């Protein structure tokens, strides 16, 4: 079996033709060999709540120990918590066993460097080279020790609380928190409770199988209903590993990552905390781009994926970026996307400005967006097809400054995604459908 790193580690369904304990053992050993070359010998392992995490954790710790690395087990803890603890314990690396917002029958393994950052391509390649080598065991006296690390959860909770000014609290706020039956179930509600909020927790009874199941940031219906039923001030919905978040205002309306990004950026501009620019992705709503530029920020778009957002921030020495899905990166607060910390930045803005979340979201006007998936007979790269480029250029000219068109391939299936934004929802629909029809006529099966 040979699995290679994708944009966010290794991810697959758990089974004989997917992610197996044998592969996790070999990956642990390969990672241990690569990390040992840095001169540090401690690796932290954390996981989310899916049933296969226990099996993969055992295999990973055995592989790492066989390579001579000491292992510290964190148990269920959010992905950004593992990044934070890796730095504070000066470990060689952090291992995350999670498939994020995927269902329970999937799982994944990804790594953080000793700086709490996702690994670069070069280091991932060094791990992959070891995967293809025969596995060997270090001398008996050099086999790694495995211990459970106590107190990691409490350290992370305090770290999250410290991301907003100490004088701020959430007293008088009623907050519904949906932790997607995932790794935030015993951390995020504590953060908001200890800041004096009245917290109603949902999606907080993991059983190994219900992670992300009709709950969390990818299924907001439940939390929208709960916010209205409890007459709450705000709702916070995280995903299974805690690195993405969406929010619900007091009217039950969804606040997505683009809107959160603008709220945080505006608050920082008003308090002189801003850097020069903000990074979004190709899918960032045009309304967010226009709002950020109107505030005085530079704005760049990256490929879809928080890893690419992070690369743009580091390259430009900026602090703030994110995706509409709710991956928000605040590099002046932490080293990776963190749903709880992002939500706290919005709550701090509410406190600082004395406004409701519904009032704060008016900082941007969302442009109507239409997305159509076009099945094609074989995977193609639209940017390499002259006819598609000509059609796209003609459509973009027609849309003018009030809209934009994006044509990109799916990364996992033979599908071309046609996205159109325009101030007129009717024109956006018309242009998207016209383009989809023309692509289907030429390339559909």
Short mmCIF file of N, CA and C in Angstrom, two decimals, residues 164-169:
data_model
loop_
_atom_site.label_atom_id
_atom_site.label_comp_id
_atom_site.label_asym_id
_atom_site.label_seq_id
_atom_site.Cartn_x
_atom_site.Cartn_y
_atom_site.Cartn_z
N UNK A 164 -7.75 36.87 23.63
CA UNK A 164 -8.47 38.14 23.67
C UNK A 164 -8.00 38.91 24.90
N UNK A 165 -8.19 40.23 24.92
CA UNK A 165 -7.71 41.03 26.05
C UNK A 165 -8.22 40.51 27.39
N UNK A 166 -7.37 40.51 28.40
CA UNK A 166 -7.70 39.91 29.69
C UNK A 166 -8.92 40.56 30.34
N UNK A 167 -9.14 41.85 30.03
CA UNK A 167 -10.24 42.54 30.70
C UNK A 167 -11.60 42.21 30.08
N UNK A 168 -11.62 41.50 28.95
CA UNK A 168 -12.87 41.14 28.32
C UNK A 168 -13.43 39.86 28.94
N UNK A 169 -14.74 39.84 29.14
CA UNK A 169 -15.40 38.59 29.47
C UNK A 169 -16.69 38.51 28.66
#
